[in-house]
PDB file of C-alpha atoms in Angstrom:
ATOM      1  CA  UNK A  17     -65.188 108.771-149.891  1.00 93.00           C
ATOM      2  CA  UNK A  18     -61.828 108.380-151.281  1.00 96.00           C
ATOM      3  CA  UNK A  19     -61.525 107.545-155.060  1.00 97.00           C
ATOM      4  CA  UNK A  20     -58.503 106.611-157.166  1.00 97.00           C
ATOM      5  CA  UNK A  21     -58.581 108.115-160.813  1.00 97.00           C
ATOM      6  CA  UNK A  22     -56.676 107.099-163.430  1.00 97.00           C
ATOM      7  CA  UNK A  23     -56.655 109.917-166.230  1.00 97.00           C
ATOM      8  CA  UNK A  24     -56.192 110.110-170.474  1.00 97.00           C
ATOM      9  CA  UNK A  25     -52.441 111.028-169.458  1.00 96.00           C
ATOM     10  CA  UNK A  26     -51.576 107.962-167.730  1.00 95.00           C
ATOM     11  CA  UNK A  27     -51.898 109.393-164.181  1.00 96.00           C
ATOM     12  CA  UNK A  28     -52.954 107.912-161.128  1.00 97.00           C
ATOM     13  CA  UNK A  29     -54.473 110.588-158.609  1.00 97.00           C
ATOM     14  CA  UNK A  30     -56.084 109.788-155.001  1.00 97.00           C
ATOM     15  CA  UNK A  31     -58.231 112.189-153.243  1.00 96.00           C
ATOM     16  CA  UNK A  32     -61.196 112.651-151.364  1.00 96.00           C
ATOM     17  CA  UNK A  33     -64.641 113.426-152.918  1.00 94.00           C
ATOM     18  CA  UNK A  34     -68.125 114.665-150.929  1.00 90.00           C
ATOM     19  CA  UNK A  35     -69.924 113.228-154.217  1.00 85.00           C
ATOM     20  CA  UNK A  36     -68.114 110.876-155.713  1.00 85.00           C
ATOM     21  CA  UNK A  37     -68.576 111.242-159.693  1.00 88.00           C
ATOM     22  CA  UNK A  38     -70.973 114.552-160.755  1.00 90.00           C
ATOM     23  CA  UNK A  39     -74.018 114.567-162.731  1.00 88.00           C
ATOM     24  CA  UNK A  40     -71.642 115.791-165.912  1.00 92.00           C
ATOM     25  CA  UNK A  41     -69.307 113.254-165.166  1.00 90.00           C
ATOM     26  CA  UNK A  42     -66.452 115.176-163.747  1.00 95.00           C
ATOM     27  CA  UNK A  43     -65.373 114.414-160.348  1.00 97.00           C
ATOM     28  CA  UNK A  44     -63.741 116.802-157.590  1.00 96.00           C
ATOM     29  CA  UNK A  45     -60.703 115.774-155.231  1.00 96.00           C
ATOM     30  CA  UNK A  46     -59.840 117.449-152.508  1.00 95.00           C
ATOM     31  CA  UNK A  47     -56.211 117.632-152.065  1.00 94.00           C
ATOM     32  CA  UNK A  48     -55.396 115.182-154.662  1.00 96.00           C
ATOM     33  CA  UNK A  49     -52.105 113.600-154.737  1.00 95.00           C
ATOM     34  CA  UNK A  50     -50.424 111.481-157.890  1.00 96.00           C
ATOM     35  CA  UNK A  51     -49.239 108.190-157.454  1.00 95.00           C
ATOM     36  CA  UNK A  52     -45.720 108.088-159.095  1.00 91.00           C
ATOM     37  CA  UNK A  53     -42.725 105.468-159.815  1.00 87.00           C
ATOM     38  CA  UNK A  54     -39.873 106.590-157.351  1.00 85.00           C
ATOM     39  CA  UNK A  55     -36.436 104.702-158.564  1.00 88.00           C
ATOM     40  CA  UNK A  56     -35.243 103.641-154.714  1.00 87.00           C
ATOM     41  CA  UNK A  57     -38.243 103.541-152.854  1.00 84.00           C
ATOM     42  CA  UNK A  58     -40.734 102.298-155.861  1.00 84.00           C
ATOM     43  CA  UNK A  59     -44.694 103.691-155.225  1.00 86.00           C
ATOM     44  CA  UNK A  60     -44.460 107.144-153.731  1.00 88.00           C
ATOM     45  CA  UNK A  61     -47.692 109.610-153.061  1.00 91.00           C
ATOM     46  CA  UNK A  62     -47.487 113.256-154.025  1.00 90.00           C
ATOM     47  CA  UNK A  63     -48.976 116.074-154.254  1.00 91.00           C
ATOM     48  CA  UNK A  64     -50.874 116.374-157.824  1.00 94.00           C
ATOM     49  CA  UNK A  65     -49.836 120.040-158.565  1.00 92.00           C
ATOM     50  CA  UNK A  66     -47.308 121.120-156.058  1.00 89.00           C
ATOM     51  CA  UNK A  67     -47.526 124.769-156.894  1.00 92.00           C
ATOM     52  CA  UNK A  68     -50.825 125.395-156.382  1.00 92.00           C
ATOM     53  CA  UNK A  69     -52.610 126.655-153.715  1.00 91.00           C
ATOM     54  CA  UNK A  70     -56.247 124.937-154.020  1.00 93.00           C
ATOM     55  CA  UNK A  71     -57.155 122.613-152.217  1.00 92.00           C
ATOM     56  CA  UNK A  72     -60.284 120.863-154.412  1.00 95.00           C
ATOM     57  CA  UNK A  73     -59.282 120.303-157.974  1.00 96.00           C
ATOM     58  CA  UNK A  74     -62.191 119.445-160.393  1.00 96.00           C
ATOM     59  CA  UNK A  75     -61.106 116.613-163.173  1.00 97.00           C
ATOM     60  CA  UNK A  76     -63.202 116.571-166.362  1.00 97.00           C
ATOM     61  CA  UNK A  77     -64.926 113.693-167.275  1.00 96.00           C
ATOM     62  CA  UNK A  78     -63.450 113.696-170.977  1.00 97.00           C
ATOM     63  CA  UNK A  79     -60.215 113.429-169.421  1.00 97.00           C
ATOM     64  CA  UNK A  80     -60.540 110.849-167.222  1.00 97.00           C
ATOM     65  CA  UNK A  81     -60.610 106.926-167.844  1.00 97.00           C
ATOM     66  CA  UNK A  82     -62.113 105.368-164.903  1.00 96.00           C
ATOM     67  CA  UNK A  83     -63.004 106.067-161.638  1.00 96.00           C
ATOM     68  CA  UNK A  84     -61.769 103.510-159.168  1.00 96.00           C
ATOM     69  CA  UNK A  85     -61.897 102.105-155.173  1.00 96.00           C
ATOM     70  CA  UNK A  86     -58.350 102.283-153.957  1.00 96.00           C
ATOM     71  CA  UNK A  87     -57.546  99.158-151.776  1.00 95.00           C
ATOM     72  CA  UNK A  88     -57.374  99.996-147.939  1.00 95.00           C
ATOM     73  CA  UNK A  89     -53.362 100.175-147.839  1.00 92.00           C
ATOM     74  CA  UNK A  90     -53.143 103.121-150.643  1.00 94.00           C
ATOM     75  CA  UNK A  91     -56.389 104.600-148.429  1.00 94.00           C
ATOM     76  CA  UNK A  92     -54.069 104.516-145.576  1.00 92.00           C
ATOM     77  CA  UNK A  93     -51.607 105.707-146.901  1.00 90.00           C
ATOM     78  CA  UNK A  94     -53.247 108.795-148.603  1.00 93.00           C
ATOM     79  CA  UNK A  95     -54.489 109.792-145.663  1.00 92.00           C
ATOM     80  CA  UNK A  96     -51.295 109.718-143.873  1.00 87.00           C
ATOM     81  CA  UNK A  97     -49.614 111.517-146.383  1.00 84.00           C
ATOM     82  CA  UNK A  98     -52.583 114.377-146.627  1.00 86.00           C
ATOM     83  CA  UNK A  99     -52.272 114.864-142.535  1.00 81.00           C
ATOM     84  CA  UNK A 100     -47.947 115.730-143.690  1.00 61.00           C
ATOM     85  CA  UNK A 101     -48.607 117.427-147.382  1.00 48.00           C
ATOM     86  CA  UNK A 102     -45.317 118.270-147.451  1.00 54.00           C
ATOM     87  CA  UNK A 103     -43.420 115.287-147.662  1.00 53.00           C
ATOM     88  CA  UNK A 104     -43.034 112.326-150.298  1.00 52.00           C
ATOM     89  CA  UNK A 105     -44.794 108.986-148.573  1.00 55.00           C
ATOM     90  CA  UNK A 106     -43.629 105.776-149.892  1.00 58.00           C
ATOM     91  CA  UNK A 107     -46.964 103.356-149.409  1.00 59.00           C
ATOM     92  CA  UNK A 108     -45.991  99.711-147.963  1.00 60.00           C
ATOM     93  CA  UNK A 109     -44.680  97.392-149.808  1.00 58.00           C
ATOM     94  CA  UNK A 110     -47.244  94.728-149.250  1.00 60.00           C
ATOM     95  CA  UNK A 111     -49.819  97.107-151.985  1.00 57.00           C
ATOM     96  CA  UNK A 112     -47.247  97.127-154.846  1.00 54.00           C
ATOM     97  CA  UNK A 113     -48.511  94.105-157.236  1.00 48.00           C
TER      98      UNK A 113
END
């Protein structure tokens, strides 16, 4: 299942869970990317912490707002952009409201 958070900070991260949200309330991505504002090519996907090397990263439940269902063009689009980690995805245009 793929779940879009949105976190105390602001952020917007995507990833894939096994379990959705935990029985403390904290819910685990794997590879988790941030949604961010790009100034040419507007919505962009990346990696949530480019540095590291772990693949599940486990977001406490006191920092996180709500737990949401992505619409199918951002699911897309993650998944695309988690099959090429590497690069910076701009999602269609059509998903941008």
């Amino acid at each position: 299942m793929i779940l879009l958070l949105k976190l105390i900070t602001g952020e917007e991260v995507i990833g894939e869970t096994d379990i959705g949200v935990d029985v403390d309330g904290s819910v685990t991505l794997h590879i988790p990317m941030a949604l961010a504002r790009h100034p040419e090519k507007g919505l962009v996907i990346m990696k949530y912490a480019p540095f590291a090397r772990d693949k599940y990263v486990k977001f406490p439940r006191d920092g996180i707002m709500h737990v949401l269902t992505p619409v199918n063009a951002l699911e897309d689009n993650y998944i695309q952009s988690t099959q090429e980690p590497s690069r910076i995805i701009a999602p269609s245009t059509n998903i941008i409201v």
